[in-house]
Coordinates of C-alpha atoms in Angstrom, one line a residue:
M1 CA -62.1 -211.1 0.8
T2 CA -62.7 -209.3 4.1
D3 CA -65.6 -211.7 4.9
M4 CA -63.5 -214.9 4.6
P5 CA -62.2 -214.9 8.2
A6 CA -65.8 -214.5 9.4
A7 CA -66.8 -217.4 7.1
H8 CA -64.1 -219.6 8.5
L9 CA -64.9 -218.7 12.1
F10 CA -68.6 -219.5 11.5
Q11 CA -67.9 -222.9 9.8
R12 CA -65.4 -223.8 12.6
A13 CA -68.0 -222.9 15.3
I14 CA -70.7 -225.0 13.7
A15 CA -68.3 -228.0 13.1
A16 CA -67.0 -227.8 16.7
A17 CA -70.5 -227.7 18.1
A18 CA -71.6 -230.6 15.9
I19 CA -68.7 -232.8 17.1
A20 CA -69.4 -231.8 20.7
D21 CA -73.0 -232.8 20.4
G22 CA -72.2 -236.1 18.7
A23 CA -73.6 -235.0 15.3
G24 CA -70.4 -235.2 13.2
P25 CA -70.1 -236.9 9.8
D26 CA -70.3 -240.3 11.5
A27 CA -73.2 -239.5 13.7
P28 CA -76.4 -241.5 13.2
P29 CA -79.2 -239.6 11.3
G30 CA -81.3 -239.2 14.5
G31 CA -78.5 -237.0 16.0
Q32 CA -79.2 -234.3 13.4
A33 CA -82.0 -233.0 15.6
D34 CA -79.6 -232.2 18.4
A35 CA -77.0 -230.5 16.3
P36 CA -76.8 -226.7 16.2
I37 CA -77.9 -225.0 12.9
G38 CA -76.3 -221.7 13.5
V39 CA -74.9 -219.1 15.9
I40 CA -76.0 -215.7 17.4
S41 CA -74.2 -212.9 15.6
A42 CA -75.7 -209.8 17.2
I43 CA -78.0 -209.0 20.2
A44 CA -80.3 -206.0 20.3
G45 CA -83.0 -206.3 22.9
A46 CA -86.1 -208.1 21.7
S47 CA -84.8 -208.5 18.1
S48 CA -81.4 -210.1 17.3
R49 CA -79.4 -211.5 14.4
V50 CA -78.4 -215.1 13.7
L51 CA -76.2 -216.8 11.1
L52 CA -77.7 -220.1 9.9
D53 CA -75.8 -222.9 8.2
R54 CA -77.5 -224.2 5.1
A55 CA -75.5 -227.5 5.3
A56 CA -76.8 -228.1 8.8
I57 CA -80.4 -227.3 7.9
A58 CA -80.6 -229.3 4.6
P59 CA -80.7 -232.8 6.3
L60 CA -83.6 -231.7 8.5
L61 CA -85.9 -231.0 5.5
A62 CA -86.8 -234.7 5.2
H63 CA -87.2 -235.3 8.9
P64 CA -90.4 -237.0 9.9
D65 CA -91.0 -234.4 12.6
A66 CA -92.9 -231.6 10.8
V67 CA -91.5 -229.0 13.1
L68 CA -87.9 -230.0 12.5
A69 CA -88.5 -230.2 8.8
A70 CA -89.5 -226.5 8.9
A71 CA -86.3 -225.5 10.8
G72 CA -84.9 -222.1 9.8
Q73 CA -87.9 -221.0 7.8
V74 CA -89.6 -217.6 8.3
G75 CA -92.2 -218.0 11.0
S76 CA -90.5 -221.1 12.5
Q77 CA -88.9 -221.1 16.0
V78 CA -85.4 -221.7 17.2
K79 CA -83.9 -222.2 20.6
I80 CA -80.7 -221.0 22.3
R81 CA -79.2 -222.4 25.5
V82 CA -78.3 -219.8 28.1
G83 CA -76.9 -221.4 31.3
T84 CA -79.6 -223.9 32.4
S85 CA -82.4 -222.3 30.4
W86 CA -83.6 -222.5 26.8
I87 CA -84.7 -219.3 25.1
I88 CA -87.3 -219.6 22.3
A89 CA -87.2 -217.1 19.4
N90 CA -89.2 -216.7 16.2
V91 CA -87.5 -216.3 12.8
R92 CA -88.8 -213.0 11.3
S93 CA -86.7 -212.6 8.1
L94 CA -83.9 -214.3 6.2
A95 CA -81.3 -213.2 3.7
L96 CA -78.4 -215.0 2.0
E97 CA -75.0 -213.6 3.0
A98 CA -73.5 -212.5 -0.4
A99 CA -69.9 -213.4 0.4
M100 CA -70.8 -216.6 2.3
G101 CA -73.0 -218.7 0.0
S102 CA -73.6 -221.4 2.6
V103 CA -74.6 -218.9 5.3
I104 CA -78.1 -217.4 5.8
A105 CA -78.5 -214.3 8.0
G106 CA -81.8 -214.0 9.9
E107 CA -83.6 -211.6 12.2
I108 CA -85.2 -213.3 15.2
D109 CA -87.6 -212.1 17.9
F110 CA -87.3 -213.5 21.5
L111 CA -90.6 -215.0 22.8
G112 CA -89.8 -216.5 26.1
E113 CA -87.7 -219.0 28.1
G114 CA -88.0 -222.4 29.8
D115 CA -85.8 -224.5 32.0
E116 CA -83.5 -227.3 30.7
D117 CA -83.8 -230.8 32.1
R118 CA -80.2 -231.6 33.1
A119 CA -80.6 -235.3 32.4
T120 CA -82.2 -235.1 28.9
G121 CA -81.7 -231.5 27.8
A122 CA -85.4 -231.1 27.2
L123 CA -87.3 -227.9 27.7
Y124 CA -89.9 -227.6 30.4
R125 CA -91.8 -224.9 32.4
F126 CA -91.9 -222.4 29.6
R127 CA -93.0 -218.8 30.4
R128 CA -93.3 -215.5 28.4
G129 CA -90.4 -213.0 28.6
V130 CA -86.6 -213.3 28.7
T131 CA -84.5 -212.8 31.9
R132 CA -81.1 -213.6 30.5
Y133 CA -80.0 -212.8 26.9
P134 CA -77.6 -215.0 25.0
M135 CA -74.1 -213.7 24.0
P136 CA -73.0 -213.4 20.4
G137 CA -71.5 -216.8 19.4
C138 CA -74.1 -218.8 21.3
E139 CA -75.3 -221.8 19.3
V140 CA -78.8 -221.9 17.7
F141 CA -80.8 -225.1 17.6
A142 CA -84.0 -226.1 15.8
V143 CA -87.1 -226.7 18.0
T144 CA -88.9 -230.0 17.9
T145 CA -92.6 -231.0 18.2
R146 CA -91.8 -232.0 21.8
D147 CA -90.5 -228.4 22.5
L148 CA -93.6 -226.9 21.0
R149 CA -95.8 -229.1 23.1
E150 CA -94.1 -227.6 26.2
V151 CA -94.2 -224.0 24.8
Y152 CA -97.9 -224.1 24.0
A153 CA -99.0 -226.3 26.9
A154 CA -102.1 -224.8 28.4
E155 CA -101.5 -223.7 32.0
D156 CA -103.8 -224.5 34.8
R157 CA -106.2 -221.8 33.7
A158 CA -109.6 -221.8 32.1
N159 CA -108.9 -222.4 28.4
I160 CA -110.6 -223.5 25.1
A161 CA -108.9 -225.7 22.5
I162 CA -109.5 -224.2 19.0
G163 CA -107.1 -226.1 16.8
T164 CA -103.5 -227.3 16.4
V165 CA -100.2 -225.4 16.3
Y166 CA -98.8 -225.1 12.8
P167 CA -97.1 -227.1 11.4
T168 CA -97.9 -229.9 13.9
A169 CA -100.9 -232.2 13.7
D170 CA -101.3 -233.0 17.4
V171 CA -100.1 -230.0 19.5
P172 CA -103.3 -228.4 20.7
A173 CA -103.7 -224.6 20.4
A174 CA -105.5 -223.1 23.4
L175 CA -107.0 -219.6 24.2
Y176 CA -107.1 -218.5 27.8
V177 CA -110.7 -217.4 28.2
D178 CA -110.4 -215.0 31.1
A179 CA -107.4 -213.2 29.7
M180 CA -109.0 -213.0 26.2
L181 CA -112.4 -211.7 27.4
G182 CA -111.0 -209.5 30.2
K183 CA -109.3 -207.3 27.7
H184 CA -111.4 -207.7 24.6
F185 CA -110.5 -209.5 21.4
A186 CA -110.7 -209.0 17.6
L187 CA -111.0 -211.5 14.8
V188 CA -109.9 -210.1 11.4
G189 CA -109.6 -211.6 8.0
S190 CA -110.5 -211.1 4.3
T191 CA -113.8 -212.5 2.9
G192 CA -113.6 -216.2 2.1
T193 CA -110.8 -217.1 4.7
G194 CA -113.2 -218.9 7.0
K195 CA -113.7 -215.9 9.4
S196 CA -117.4 -216.7 10.2
T197 CA -116.7 -220.3 10.9
A198 CA -113.7 -219.4 13.1
A199 CA -115.9 -217.0 15.1
A200 CA -118.6 -219.7 15.5
L201 CA -115.9 -222.2 16.6
I202 CA -114.5 -219.8 19.3
L203 CA -118.0 -218.9 20.6
H204 CA -119.1 -222.6 20.6
R205 CA -116.0 -223.5 22.7
I206 CA -116.8 -220.6 25.1
C207 CA -120.4 -221.8 25.4
D208 CA -119.3 -225.4 26.0
L209 CA -117.0 -224.1 28.8
A210 CA -119.6 -221.8 30.3
P211 CA -123.2 -223.0 29.6
Q212 CA -124.5 -220.5 32.1
G213 CA -122.7 -217.6 30.4
H214 CA -124.0 -214.3 29.0
I215 CA -123.1 -213.6 25.3
V216 CA -124.9 -211.2 22.9
M217 CA -123.9 -211.4 19.3
I218 CA -124.9 -208.8 16.7
D219 CA -125.5 -210.7 13.4
P220 CA -126.0 -208.3 10.4
H221 CA -126.4 -211.0 7.8
G222 CA -128.4 -213.7 9.5
E223 CA -125.6 -216.2 9.3
Y224 CA -125.3 -217.4 12.9
A225 CA -128.8 -218.6 13.6
A226 CA -128.0 -221.9 11.9
A227 CA -124.9 -222.3 14.0
F228 CA -126.5 -221.8 17.5
G229 CA -130.0 -223.2 17.1
T230 CA -129.3 -225.8 19.9
N231 CA -127.4 -223.7 22.4
G232 CA -128.5 -220.2 21.7
A233 CA -131.6 -218.0 21.6
I234 CA -132.3 -216.5 18.2
H235 CA -133.9 -213.1 18.0
D236 CA -134.9 -211.3 14.7
V237 CA -137.6 -208.8 13.7
S238 CA -140.3 -211.5 14.3
N239 CA -139.6 -211.9 18.0
L240 CA -137.1 -209.2 19.1
Q241 CA -139.8 -206.9 20.5
M242 CA -137.5 -204.1 21.5
P243 CA -139.5 -201.3 23.1
Y244 CA -138.9 -197.9 21.5
W245 CA -139.0 -196.1 24.9
L246 CA -135.7 -197.9 25.8
M247 CA -133.9 -195.4 23.5
N248 CA -132.0 -192.6 25.1
F249 CA -132.3 -189.0 23.8
E250 CA -129.4 -189.3 21.3
E251 CA -131.0 -192.4 19.8
H252 CA -134.4 -190.7 19.6
C253 CA -132.7 -187.9 17.7
E254 CA -131.2 -190.3 15.1
V255 CA -134.6 -191.9 14.5
F256 CA -137.0 -188.9 14.6
L257 CA -134.9 -186.0 13.3
T258 CA -134.6 -185.4 9.6
S259 CA -133.2 -181.9 9.5
T260 CA -129.5 -180.9 9.4
G261 CA -127.4 -177.9 10.5
E262 CA -128.9 -175.3 12.7
Q263 CA -132.4 -176.6 12.1
R264 CA -131.4 -180.0 13.6
Q265 CA -130.4 -178.4 16.9
F266 CA -133.7 -176.5 17.1
D267 CA -135.6 -179.6 16.3
A268 CA -133.6 -181.5 19.0
D269 CA -134.5 -178.9 21.6
I270 CA -138.2 -179.3 20.8
L271 CA -137.9 -183.1 20.9
A272 CA -136.1 -183.0 24.3
K273 CA -138.8 -180.9 25.9
C274 CA -141.7 -182.9 24.5
L275 CA -140.1 -186.3 25.2
L276 CA -139.4 -185.4 28.8
A277 CA -143.1 -184.4 29.2
A278 CA -144.3 -187.6 27.6
R279 CA -142.1 -189.7 30.0
A280 CA -143.3 -187.7 33.0
K281 CA -147.0 -188.2 31.9
S282 CA -146.7 -192.0 32.4
R283 CA -147.6 -193.6 35.8
L284 CA -144.0 -194.8 36.3
G285 CA -142.6 -191.4 35.3
Q286 CA -144.7 -189.7 38.0
T287 CA -143.0 -191.8 40.7
I288 CA -139.5 -190.5 39.9
A289 CA -138.5 -187.3 41.6
K290 CA -135.8 -186.2 39.1
L291 CA -136.7 -187.6 35.8
T292 CA -134.3 -187.2 32.8
V293 CA -134.9 -187.4 29.1
D294 CA -132.6 -190.5 28.9
A295 CA -134.4 -192.5 31.6
P296 CA -135.9 -195.7 30.2
I297 CA -139.5 -194.9 31.2
P298 CA -142.4 -196.2 29.1
Y299 CA -144.4 -193.6 27.2
L300 CA -147.1 -193.5 24.5
L301 CA -146.1 -192.3 21.0
S302 CA -149.6 -190.8 20.9
D303 CA -148.7 -188.8 24.0
L304 CA -145.5 -187.6 22.4
T305 CA -147.3 -186.4 19.2
G306 CA -150.1 -184.9 21.3
I307 CA -147.6 -182.8 23.3
I308 CA -145.8 -181.7 20.1
S309 CA -149.2 -180.5 18.8
L310 CA -149.9 -178.6 22.0
E311 CA -146.5 -177.0 21.9
M312 CA -147.1 -176.0 18.3
G313 CA -150.4 -174.4 19.2
K314 CA -149.2 -172.3 22.1
M315 CA -149.7 -168.5 21.6
D316 CA -146.3 -167.5 23.1
R317 CA -144.4 -169.8 20.8
A318 CA -141.8 -168.0 18.7
G319 CA -141.0 -169.0 15.1
D320 CA -142.9 -171.1 12.5
T321 CA -144.5 -174.5 12.9
S322 CA -142.4 -176.4 10.4
P323 CA -140.1 -178.1 13.1
Y324 CA -143.1 -179.4 15.0
L325 CA -144.7 -180.6 11.7
R326 CA -141.5 -182.4 10.7
L327 CA -141.3 -184.2 14.1
K328 CA -144.9 -185.2 14.2
G329 CA -144.8 -186.3 10.5
K330 CA -141.8 -188.5 11.1
I331 CA -143.2 -190.1 14.2
D332 CA -146.6 -190.8 12.4
E333 CA -144.7 -192.2 9.4
I334 CA -142.7 -194.7 11.6
K335 CA -145.9 -195.7 13.5
A336 CA -147.6 -196.6 10.2
D337 CA -144.7 -198.5 8.6
P338 CA -145.0 -202.2 9.4
R339 CA -141.2 -202.7 8.9
Y340 CA -140.7 -200.9 12.3
G341 CA -143.3 -203.0 14.1
F342 CA -140.7 -204.9 16.0
M343 CA -139.8 -201.7 17.8
F344 CA -142.6 -199.2 17.4
S345 CA -145.6 -201.4 17.8
G346 CA -148.4 -200.2 20.1
M347 CA -148.1 -203.5 21.9
L348 CA -144.7 -202.5 23.3
V349 CA -145.9 -199.8 25.6
A350 CA -146.0 -201.9 28.8
D351 CA -143.0 -201.9 31.2
T352 CA -141.3 -205.1 29.8
M353 CA -137.7 -203.9 30.5
A354 CA -136.9 -206.7 33.0
A355 CA -138.2 -209.4 30.7
F356 CA -136.3 -207.9 27.8
L357 CA -133.0 -207.8 29.7
Q358 CA -133.5 -211.4 30.8
R359 CA -134.1 -212.6 27.2
I360 CA -131.3 -210.7 25.6
F361 CA -128.6 -211.1 28.3
R362 CA -129.5 -214.7 29.0
L363 CA -130.1 -214.1 32.7
P364 CA -130.2 -217.0 33.6
G365 CA -128.5 -218.8 30.8
D366 CA -130.5 -222.1 31.1
G367 CA -127.8 -223.9 29.1
R368 CA -128.3 -221.5 26.1
P369 CA -125.8 -218.8 26.9
I370 CA -125.7 -216.9 23.7
S371 CA -128.3 -214.5 22.1
I372 CA -128.0 -214.1 18.4
I373 CA -129.5 -210.8 17.4
D374 CA -130.2 -211.0 13.7
V375 CA -130.6 -207.5 12.4
S376 CA -130.6 -208.4 8.7
G377 CA -134.4 -207.7 8.6
V378 CA -134.2 -204.4 10.4
P379 CA -134.7 -201.3 8.1
S380 CA -131.2 -200.0 7.1
D381 CA -131.9 -196.5 8.4
I382 CA -132.3 -197.6 12.0
T383 CA -130.0 -200.7 12.0
A384 CA -127.2 -198.6 13.6
V385 CA -129.7 -197.3 16.3
V386 CA -130.8 -200.8 17.2
V387 CA -127.1 -201.9 17.5
A388 CA -126.4 -198.8 19.6
M389 CA -129.3 -199.6 21.9
L390 CA -128.2 -203.1 22.5
A391 CA -124.6 -202.0 23.1
R392 CA -125.6 -199.1 25.4
M393 CA -128.0 -201.3 27.4
T394 CA -125.2 -203.9 27.9
F395 CA -122.9 -201.1 29.2
D396 CA -125.6 -199.4 31.3
F397 CA -126.7 -202.7 32.9
A398 CA -123.1 -203.3 33.9
I399 CA -122.7 -199.8 35.4
W400 CA -126.0 -199.8 37.3
S401 CA -125.5 -203.3 38.7
R402 CA -122.0 -202.6 40.1
N403 CA -123.2 -203.3 43.7
E404 CA -124.9 -206.6 42.7
P405 CA -123.3 -210.0 42.2
Q406 CA -121.4 -209.6 39.0
R407 CA -122.7 -211.1 35.8
P408 CA -120.1 -210.3 33.1
I409 CA -121.4 -210.0 29.5
L410 CA -119.6 -210.6 26.2
L411 CA -120.8 -208.4 23.3
V412 CA -119.7 -209.7 19.9
C413 CA -120.1 -207.4 16.9
E414 CA -119.8 -208.8 13.4
E415 CA -118.9 -206.4 10.6
A416 CA -117.6 -204.0 13.2
H417 CA -116.2 -201.6 10.7
R418 CA -119.8 -200.7 9.8
Y419 CA -120.5 -199.4 13.3
I420 CA -117.1 -198.0 14.4
P421 CA -115.9 -196.3 11.2
N422 CA -112.6 -194.3 11.1
D423 CA -114.4 -191.3 9.6
R424 CA -114.8 -188.8 12.4
Q425 CA -117.6 -187.0 10.5
A426 CA -119.5 -190.3 10.3
E427 CA -119.4 -190.7 14.1
S428 CA -122.8 -191.8 15.5
S429 CA -124.3 -193.1 18.8
V430 CA -123.3 -196.7 18.0
G431 CA -119.7 -195.7 17.3
R432 CA -119.5 -193.7 20.5
I433 CA -120.9 -196.4 22.7
L434 CA -118.8 -199.2 21.2
G435 CA -115.7 -197.0 21.4
R436 CA -116.5 -196.4 25.1
I437 CA -116.9 -200.1 25.8
A438 CA -113.6 -200.7 24.1
K439 CA -111.9 -198.2 26.5
E440 CA -113.9 -198.7 29.7
G441 CA -115.9 -201.9 29.4
R442 CA -113.5 -204.3 31.2
K443 CA -113.8 -202.1 34.4
Y444 CA -117.5 -203.0 34.6
G445 CA -117.4 -206.6 33.3
V446 CA -118.3 -206.0 29.7
S447 CA -116.1 -207.7 27.1
L448 CA -116.1 -206.7 23.4
G449 CA -115.5 -209.0 20.5
L450 CA -115.0 -207.4 17.1
I451 CA -115.2 -209.3 13.9
T452 CA -114.3 -207.5 10.7
Q453 CA -112.9 -208.0 7.2
R454 CA -111.6 -204.4 6.9
P455 CA -109.7 -203.5 10.1
S456 CA -108.3 -200.4 8.4
D457 CA -111.8 -199.0 8.3
L458 CA -112.2 -199.3 12.1
A459 CA -111.9 -196.2 14.2
E460 CA -108.3 -195.4 15.1
G461 CA -107.4 -196.9 18.5
V462 CA -110.3 -199.3 18.8
L463 CA -108.3 -202.3 17.5
S464 CA -105.4 -201.4 19.8
Q465 CA -107.8 -201.7 22.8
C466 CA -108.2 -205.4 21.9
G467 CA -105.8 -207.4 24.1
T468 CA -106.1 -210.5 21.9
I469 CA -106.0 -210.4 18.0
V470 CA -106.9 -213.3 15.8
A471 CA -105.6 -212.4 12.3
M472 CA -106.6 -214.6 9.4
R473 CA -105.4 -213.9 5.8
L474 CA -105.6 -210.3 4.9
N475 CA -105.2 -209.4 1.2
N476 CA -105.2 -205.7 1.5
E477 CA -101.9 -203.9 2.4
R478 CA -103.7 -201.2 4.4
D479 CA -105.4 -203.8 6.5
Q480 CA -102.1 -205.7 7.0
A481 CA -100.4 -202.5 8.1
F482 CA -103.2 -201.6 10.5
V483 CA -103.1 -205.0 12.2
R484 CA -99.3 -204.9 12.3
A485 CA -99.5 -201.6 14.2
A486 CA -101.9 -203.0 16.7
M487 CA -99.9 -206.2 17.5
P488 CA -97.1 -206.4 20.0
E489 CA -93.4 -206.3 19.0
G490 CA -92.8 -210.0 19.6
A491 CA -95.4 -210.9 17.0
R492 CA -93.7 -209.2 14.1
G493 CA -92.2 -212.4 12.7
F494 CA -95.6 -214.1 12.7
L495 CA -97.2 -211.1 11.0
E496 CA -95.1 -211.5 7.9
S497 CA -96.9 -214.7 7.2
I498 CA -100.4 -213.2 7.3
P499 CA -100.7 -212.8 3.5
A500 CA -99.6 -216.4 3.0
L501 CA -102.0 -218.0 5.5
R502 CA -104.3 -220.7 4.2
N503 CA -108.0 -220.8 4.7
R504 CA -109.0 -221.6 8.3
E505 CA -105.5 -220.6 9.6
A506 CA -104.7 -217.6 11.8
I507 CA -102.0 -215.8 13.7
I508 CA -103.1 -215.2 17.3
C509 CA -101.2 -212.9 19.7
G510 CA -101.8 -211.0 22.9
E511 CA -103.3 -211.8 26.3
G512 CA -105.2 -214.9 25.2
V513 CA -102.1 -216.9 24.4
T514 CA -98.8 -217.5 26.1
I515 CA -96.8 -216.3 23.0
P516 CA -97.8 -215.6 19.4
I517 CA -99.1 -218.7 17.7
R518 CA -100.0 -219.8 14.2
V519 CA -103.1 -222.0 14.4
A520 CA -105.0 -224.4 12.0
F521 CA -108.6 -224.2 13.3
D522 CA -110.5 -227.4 14.1
D523 CA -113.2 -228.6 11.9
L524 CA -116.7 -227.6 13.0
E525 CA -119.7 -230.0 12.7
D526 CA -122.2 -229.0 10.0
T527 CA -124.9 -228.3 12.5
R528 CA -122.6 -225.8 14.3
R529 CA -121.5 -223.9 11.1
P530 CA -122.9 -220.5 10.2
A531 CA -124.8 -220.2 6.9
S532 CA -122.0 -218.3 5.2
S533 CA -120.7 -220.7 2.6
D534 CA -120.0 -219.3 -0.9
P535 CA -122.4 -220.3 -3.7
L536 CA -121.1 -222.9 -6.2
F537 CA -121.9 -221.1 -9.4
S538 CA -120.8 -223.9 -11.7
A539 CA -123.2 -226.3 -10.0
L540 CA -126.1 -224.0 -9.2
W541 CA -126.2 -222.7 -12.8
R542 CA -126.9 -226.2 -14.0
D543 CA -130.0 -226.4 -11.8
V544 CA -132.9 -225.2 -14.0
G545 CA -136.7 -225.3 -13.8
G546 CA -139.3 -223.5 -11.6
E547 CA -137.9 -220.0 -12.2
E548 CA -141.4 -218.5 -12.6
Q549 CA -142.5 -219.8 -9.2
I550 CA -139.2 -218.6 -7.6
I551 CA -139.9 -215.1 -9.0
D552 CA -143.6 -215.1 -7.8
R553 CA -142.7 -216.2 -4.3
T554 CA -139.8 -213.7 -4.1
I555 CA -142.0 -210.8 -5.3
L556 CA -144.6 -211.7 -2.7
K557 CA -142.1 -211.6 0.2
W558 CA -140.5 -208.5 -1.3
R559 CA -143.7 -206.5 -1.4
A560 CA -144.7 -207.7 2.1
Q561 CA -141.2 -206.9 3.4
G562 CA -140.8 -210.4 4.8
K563 CA -144.1 -210.3 6.7

């Protein structure tokens, strides 16, 4: 019985507010949109408590405005009048008040505020953040589609439209490109949620906005070549032509060293000495006064193996010959293996560094601003090294061109958890360079885009370096918790709906949007879609005939390793 006075006070407050707003029992049906649906009961900084009236919300469920029809639901927005301003808040959670069956208690997160038009009461000039908080007892109203159009209106900044604001069909959802790229972004979502198509959509919109841009995308499955055939340059093992001498010493060690423990350090010392001598032997190396082992100076693999043989035969050498034989054997093995031809071919000894950078970084873009690097055909044991080289060269180019006219580069890494794992013991050159780009890249004009289905497998702290997070449906609780920890406080209410998102929907929060937003992505034309659709087993298993020819052709390509 102790709650009865509170119940009476609540009902009286709602009734009085409804009469004052012309939404009493005799008010026309259209007036329901202007009537309060609850009151503020407690204020606590960013998060506060409201009491919602079920009787006031019920008539809105059938309203033709989809936003009003969703009033009071988890993930929806409400507004509170404070002086001459409207405060917008997101509903995070709801619970029925046990002693007040007609009352629902909700937790809300304040998102921002806008001015109130004195003549119409409409909201305009919305901005992030709250300057004046409401007092307990202030009325709570449902937002309308018109309100959301003002809240999510793209400011006079470079932006790309990627879809519509849920649950509307015509309020455009925009991403601010400079803010999103300036502080990195991440796209996360479980397999089958439309993650690859969403990534292609965002990149296509960026390419359309900046046809002279510079984008490098690491594609581990060969999905994106089909999507960017008209506005991108496609590179795979058949035309990548990545010179081996562009590797730094750490990458050389990952490719050429096979030993572990103390032996590995001894082998590394030998490789460092011989590699430096091989670089110094070249004509270009002889022109540099203080040559280092990391300098991208062309050298011949035959020179390297010859120097290793000379060092092995020296009379003053201490120890056995096995480290030298291991190194020489591994280098000879790679030279002879046709799978490594895209990188270790004898045709790649000329100084083609300038041409390679122009091709990969799209300098100039020529209306095809994105390079798709398809590494699906790269031998698995050096895939990480190839990705490390591309990432490091992106970062090094930005550092060494600081005094030149700036040419920012966006590096997009699909299946990012493969290259930046959270296992410290598995740390490699690719993990270190991508981690460094995440922390320091924006200072030098390098933006990082991470795409992953397992955010919890990413190295700790990398996701938190991404200023904008696009979260599609995540089925794994660890992944949900990881993303929740990386998102700002104001997005907590939106995060609760991540497990319930439909395909091609996402929660976006951070620097790239004014406030957190739930988006239904636009459809993408078939010619701009990645080749990532799931096989239709029921249909494909009805297709019979020609199996012998399929097997013969497959074995032929298998044995030739795609050549």
